[in-house]
Coordinates of C-alpha atoms in Angstrom, one line a residue:
X24 CA -0.8 -14.6 -61.1
X25 CA -3.5 -16.8 -62.6
X26 CA -7.3 -16.1 -62.7
X27 CA -8.2 -18.8 -60.1
X28 CA -5.8 -17.2 -57.6
X29 CA -7.2 -13.8 -58.2
X30 CA -10.7 -15.1 -57.8
X31 CA -9.8 -16.8 -54.5
X32 CA -8.3 -13.6 -53.1
X33 CA -11.3 -11.6 -54.1
X34 CA -13.7 -14.0 -52.5
X35 CA -11.7 -14.4 -49.3
X36 CA -12.8 -12.5 -46.2
X37 CA -10.9 -9.3 -45.2
X38 CA -8.6 -9.6 -42.2
X39 CA -10.2 -8.8 -38.8
X40 CA -8.8 -6.0 -36.6
X41 CA -9.3 -5.7 -32.9
X42 CA -10.9 -2.3 -32.5
X43 CA -10.3 -2.3 -28.7
X44 CA -6.6 -2.3 -29.4
X45 CA -6.5 -0.1 -32.5
X46 CA -8.6 2.8 -31.1
X47 CA -9.6 4.1 -27.7
X48 CA -12.9 3.1 -26.2
X49 CA -14.8 6.4 -26.5
X50 CA -17.8 5.0 -24.5
X51 CA -15.5 4.0 -21.6
X52 CA -13.8 7.4 -21.5
X53 CA -17.1 9.2 -21.6
X54 CA -18.6 7.2 -18.7
X55 CA -15.4 7.7 -16.8
X56 CA -15.4 11.5 -17.2
X57 CA -19.1 11.6 -16.3
X58 CA -18.4 9.6 -13.1
X59 CA -15.5 11.9 -12.0
X60 CA -17.6 15.0 -12.9
X61 CA -20.5 13.8 -10.7
X62 CA -18.1 13.0 -7.9
X63 CA -16.6 16.5 -8.1
X64 CA -20.0 18.1 -7.9
X65 CA -20.9 16.1 -4.8
X66 CA -17.5 16.6 -3.2
X67 CA -17.5 20.3 -4.0
X68 CA -20.9 20.8 -2.4
X69 CA -19.8 18.9 0.7
X70 CA -16.6 20.9 0.9
X71 CA -18.5 24.2 0.6
X72 CA -20.8 23.2 3.4
X73 CA -17.9 22.3 5.7
X74 CA -16.0 25.4 4.7
X75 CA -19.0 27.7 5.2
X76 CA -19.4 26.3 8.7
X77 CA -15.8 27.0 9.5
X78 CA -16.0 30.4 7.9
X79 CA -19.1 31.4 9.9
X80 CA -17.4 30.3 13.1
X81 CA -14.3 32.3 12.3
X82 CA -16.3 35.4 11.4
X83 CA -18.2 35.1 14.7
X84 CA -14.9 34.8 16.6
X85 CA -13.5 37.9 14.8
X86 CA -16.6 40.0 15.5
X87 CA -16.7 39.0 19.2
X88 CA -13.0 39.4 19.6
X89 CA -13.1 42.9 18.2
X90 CA -15.7 44.1 20.7
X91 CA -14.2 42.1 23.6
X92 CA -10.7 43.5 23.0
X93 CA -12.0 47.0 23.1
X94 CA -13.6 46.4 26.5
X95 CA -10.6 44.7 28.0
X96 CA -8.3 47.3 26.6
X97 CA -10.3 50.1 28.3
X98 CA -10.1 48.4 31.7
X99 CA -6.4 47.6 31.2
X100 CA -5.5 51.2 30.4
X101 CA -7.2 52.4 33.5
X102 CA -5.9 49.7 35.9
X103 CA -2.3 49.9 34.8
X104 CA -2.1 53.4 36.3
X105 CA -2.6 51.8 39.7
X106 CA 0.6 49.8 39.3
X107 CA 2.8 52.9 39.3
X108 CA 3.1 55.9 41.7
X109 CA 0.5 58.6 41.2
X110 CA 2.1 62.1 40.7
X111 CA -0.9 63.6 42.5
X112 CA -0.2 61.5 45.6
X113 CA 3.4 62.6 45.6
X114 CA 2.4 66.2 45.5
X115 CA 0.0 65.7 48.4
X116 CA 2.6 63.9 50.4
X117 CA 5.2 66.7 49.7
X118 CA 2.7 69.4 50.7
X119 CA 2.0 67.5 53.9
X120 CA 5.7 67.3 54.7
X121 CA 6.2 71.1 54.1
X122 CA 3.2 71.9 56.3
X123 CA 4.6 69.7 59.1
X124 CA 8.0 71.3 58.9
X125 CA 6.6 74.8 59.0
X126 CA 4.6 73.9 62.1
X127 CA 7.7 72.5 63.7
X128 CA 9.7 75.6 62.9
X129 CA 7.0 77.9 64.2
X130 CA 6.8 76.1 67.6
X131 CA 10.6 75.8 68.0
X132 CA 10.5 72.0 67.6
X133 CA 13.2 70.1 65.8
X134 CA 12.5 69.6 62.2
X135 CA 12.1 66.0 61.0
X136 CA 13.2 65.2 57.6
X137 CA 10.6 63.5 55.4
X138 CA 11.0 59.8 55.1
X139 CA 11.0 58.0 51.9
X140 CA 7.7 56.3 51.1
X141 CA 8.4 53.3 48.8
X142 CA 5.6 52.6 46.5
X143 CA 4.0 49.1 46.7
X144 CA 1.0 48.4 44.4
X145 CA -1.9 46.5 45.8
X146 CA -1.6 42.8 45.2
X147 CA -5.2 42.7 44.0
X148 CA -4.4 45.2 41.3
X149 CA -1.5 43.1 40.2
X150 CA -3.7 40.0 39.9
X151 CA -6.5 41.9 38.1
X152 CA -4.0 43.3 35.6
X153 CA -2.4 39.9 35.1
X154 CA -5.8 38.2 34.4
X155 CA -6.9 41.0 32.0
X156 CA -3.6 41.0 30.1
X157 CA -3.7 37.2 29.7
X158 CA -7.3 37.5 28.6
X159 CA -6.4 40.0 26.0
X160 CA -3.6 37.8 24.7
X161 CA -6.0 34.8 24.5
X162 CA -8.6 36.9 22.6
X163 CA -6.0 38.2 20.1
X164 CA -4.6 34.7 19.7
X165 CA -8.2 33.5 18.9
X166 CA -8.6 36.3 16.3
X167 CA -5.3 35.4 14.7
X168 CA -6.3 31.7 14.5
X169 CA -9.7 32.6 13.0
X170 CA -8.0 34.7 10.4
X171 CA -5.7 31.8 9.4
X172 CA -8.7 29.5 9.4
X173 CA -10.3 31.7 6.7
X174 CA -7.1 31.4 4.6
X175 CA -7.2 27.6 5.1
X176 CA -10.8 27.4 4.0
X177 CA -10.1 29.5 0.9
X178 CA -7.2 27.2 0.0
X179 CA -9.3 24.1 0.7
X180 CA -11.9 25.3 -1.9
X181 CA -9.8 26.8 -4.6
X182 CA -6.8 24.4 -4.7
X183 CA -8.4 21.4 -6.5
X184 CA -9.8 23.6 -9.3
X185 CA -6.5 25.5 -9.8
X186 CA -4.5 22.3 -10.0
X187 CA -5.8 20.9 -13.2
X188 CA -8.8 21.0 -15.6
X189 CA -9.3 17.3 -15.5
X190 CA -12.1 16.1 -13.2
X191 CA -10.2 13.0 -12.2
X192 CA -7.2 15.1 -11.0
X193 CA -9.4 17.5 -9.2
X194 CA -11.2 14.6 -7.5
X195 CA -8.0 13.1 -6.4
X196 CA -6.7 16.4 -5.0
X197 CA -10.1 17.0 -3.2
X198 CA -9.9 13.6 -1.6
X199 CA -6.3 14.2 -0.6
X200 CA -7.2 17.5 1.0
X201 CA -10.2 16.0 2.8
X202 CA -8.0 13.3 4.3
X203 CA -5.6 16.0 5.4
X204 CA -8.4 17.8 7.2
X205 CA -9.3 14.6 9.0
X206 CA -5.7 13.8 9.8
X207 CA -4.7 17.2 11.2
X208 CA -8.1 17.8 12.9
X209 CA -8.9 21.2 11.4
X210 CA -12.4 21.1 13.0
X211 CA -10.8 20.6 16.4
X212 CA -8.6 23.6 15.8
X213 CA -11.7 25.7 15.2
X214 CA -13.3 24.4 18.4
X215 CA -10.1 25.1 20.3
X216 CA -10.1 28.7 19.0
X217 CA -13.6 29.2 20.4
X218 CA -12.7 27.5 23.6
X219 CA -9.7 29.9 24.0
X220 CA -12.0 32.9 23.5
X221 CA -14.4 31.5 26.2
X222 CA -11.5 31.1 28.6
X223 CA -10.5 34.8 28.0
X224 CA -14.1 35.8 28.9
X225 CA -14.0 34.0 32.3
X226 CA -10.5 35.4 33.0
X227 CA -11.9 38.9 32.4
X228 CA -14.7 38.1 34.9
X229 CA -12.2 37.0 37.5
X230 CA -10.1 40.1 37.0
X231 CA -13.2 42.3 37.2
X232 CA -14.2 40.9 40.6
X233 CA -10.7 41.3 42.0
X234 CA -10.4 44.8 40.6
X235 CA -13.7 45.9 42.1
X236 CA -12.9 44.2 45.4
X237 CA -10.1 46.6 45.9
X238 CA -12.5 49.5 45.5
X239 CA -15.8 48.4 47.1
X240 CA -16.5 45.0 48.6
X241 CA -20.3 45.3 48.2
X242 CA -20.2 45.9 44.5
X243 CA -17.6 43.2 44.1
X244 CA -19.7 40.6 45.8
X245 CA -22.7 41.6 43.6
X246 CA -20.6 41.1 40.5
X247 CA -19.3 37.9 41.9
X248 CA -22.8 36.4 42.4
X249 CA -23.8 37.5 38.9
X250 CA -20.7 36.0 37.3
X251 CA -21.1 32.9 39.4
X252 CA -24.6 32.3 38.1
X253 CA -23.4 32.6 34.5
X254 CA -20.4 30.3 35.2
X255 CA -22.7 27.7 36.8
X256 CA -25.0 27.8 33.7
X257 CA -22.0 27.4 31.4
X258 CA -20.7 24.4 33.4
X259 CA -24.1 22.8 33.2
X260 CA -24.2 23.2 29.5
X261 CA -20.6 21.8 29.3
X262 CA -21.3 18.7 31.4
X263 CA -24.9 18.0 30.1
X264 CA -23.8 16.1 26.9
X265 CA -22.0 13.5 29.1
X266 CA -25.3 12.4 30.6
X267 CA -27.9 13.3 27.9
X268 CA -26.6 12.3 24.5
X269 CA -29.7 13.6 22.7
X270 CA -29.2 17.2 23.9
X271 CA -28.1 19.9 21.5
X272 CA -26.7 22.0 24.4
X273 CA -23.0 21.9 24.5
X274 CA -19.9 24.2 24.7
X275 CA -16.4 24.0 23.2
X276 CA -15.3 22.5 26.5
X277 CA -17.7 19.6 26.3
X278 CA -15.3 17.4 24.3
X279 CA -12.5 18.1 26.8
X280 CA -14.9 17.4 29.7
X281 CA -15.9 14.1 28.0
X282 CA -12.3 12.9 28.0
X283 CA -11.9 14.0 31.6
X284 CA -15.1 12.3 32.6
X285 CA -14.3 9.0 31.0
X286 CA -10.8 9.1 32.4
X287 CA -12.0 9.7 35.9
X288 CA -14.6 6.9 35.6
X289 CA -12.0 4.5 34.3
X290 CA -9.6 5.4 37.2
X291 CA -12.5 5.0 39.7
X292 CA -13.4 1.6 38.3
X293 CA -9.9 0.4 38.6
X294 CA -9.6 1.7 42.2
X295 CA -12.8 -0.1 43.1
X296 CA -11.7 -3.2 41.5
X297 CA -8.4 -3.2 43.4
X298 CA -10.3 -2.5 46.7
X299 CA -12.7 -5.4 46.1
X300 CA -9.8 -7.7 45.3
X301 CA -8.1 -6.6 48.5
X302 CA -11.2 -7.2 50.6
X303 CA -11.7 -10.6 48.9
X304 CA -8.1 -11.7 49.7
X305 CA -8.6 -10.7 53.3
X306 CA -11.9 -12.4 53.8
X307 CA -11.3 -15.4 51.6
X308 CA -7.7 -16.6 52.2
X309 CA -5.9 -18.4 49.4
X310 CA -6.2 -22.2 49.5
X311 CA -3.7 -24.1 47.4
X312 CA -5.4 -27.5 48.0
X313 CA -4.6 -28.1 51.7
X314 CA -7.3 -29.5 53.9
X315 CA -7.7 -27.0 56.7
X316 CA -11.4 -27.2 57.8
X317 CA -13.3 -30.0 59.4
X318 CA -15.8 -30.1 56.6
X319 CA -12.9 -30.6 54.0
X320 CA -11.6 -33.4 56.1
X321 CA -15.0 -35.1 56.1
X322 CA -15.4 -34.7 52.4

């Protein structure tokens, strides 16, 4: 190779390389990781707030269910005895029959054999025990659902961090689980659990009134009035959000009542519409263009 050719090669510019293709863009990767990291911090805080609310509700349900089940169980244990024959009553009846037979033998009267006395429990006791047992089942079911809710909350918090160390993967898993909670209405399940517990309380009140009514009517009416006042206040708090949207007073039954209220209003509006249409057809007959009145003939 000649000197002029070497000189031209030395003076020529080196070939240009596209660094975007030859090496990864570190700035882009860094900003991307920072973005996913900030997203995970915000998403994790929101998930903890939601899960803490569910956890507090479930803990309240478990605490109340424990106390309530003990009370209902004590009443059930005592009331179930009234559904079967009492051995003490059988003894009293047997002694009465023996005394009657001895009296008849002493006076030379024909001895009458004792008649069978079939046992028939009071129907009020049957209703009271049925209501209390159903109430106990509802309470235990609420406690079981609350326990499972705590497990769901723990899985909702821990699963994204256990899946991968990448913030991007954790964010995608967090978003996926959040959409799942919205799709399957986990919050509504928690409200349904509390509503089930409230129903068990009112069933216990109903059974208590019926149980006391079989013993003493005065005490039963007193308990009925007290429970009625409490029930009226509960119904007021349930219905109030349908009329006052800015109130904080509500119960787990408020959402159910809202659907019932709007459905009833829709049915009422449709019925009124049909009634008005029927009255209009009666008072204003259909005219297909025929000239029937004197004024139409003049026009």
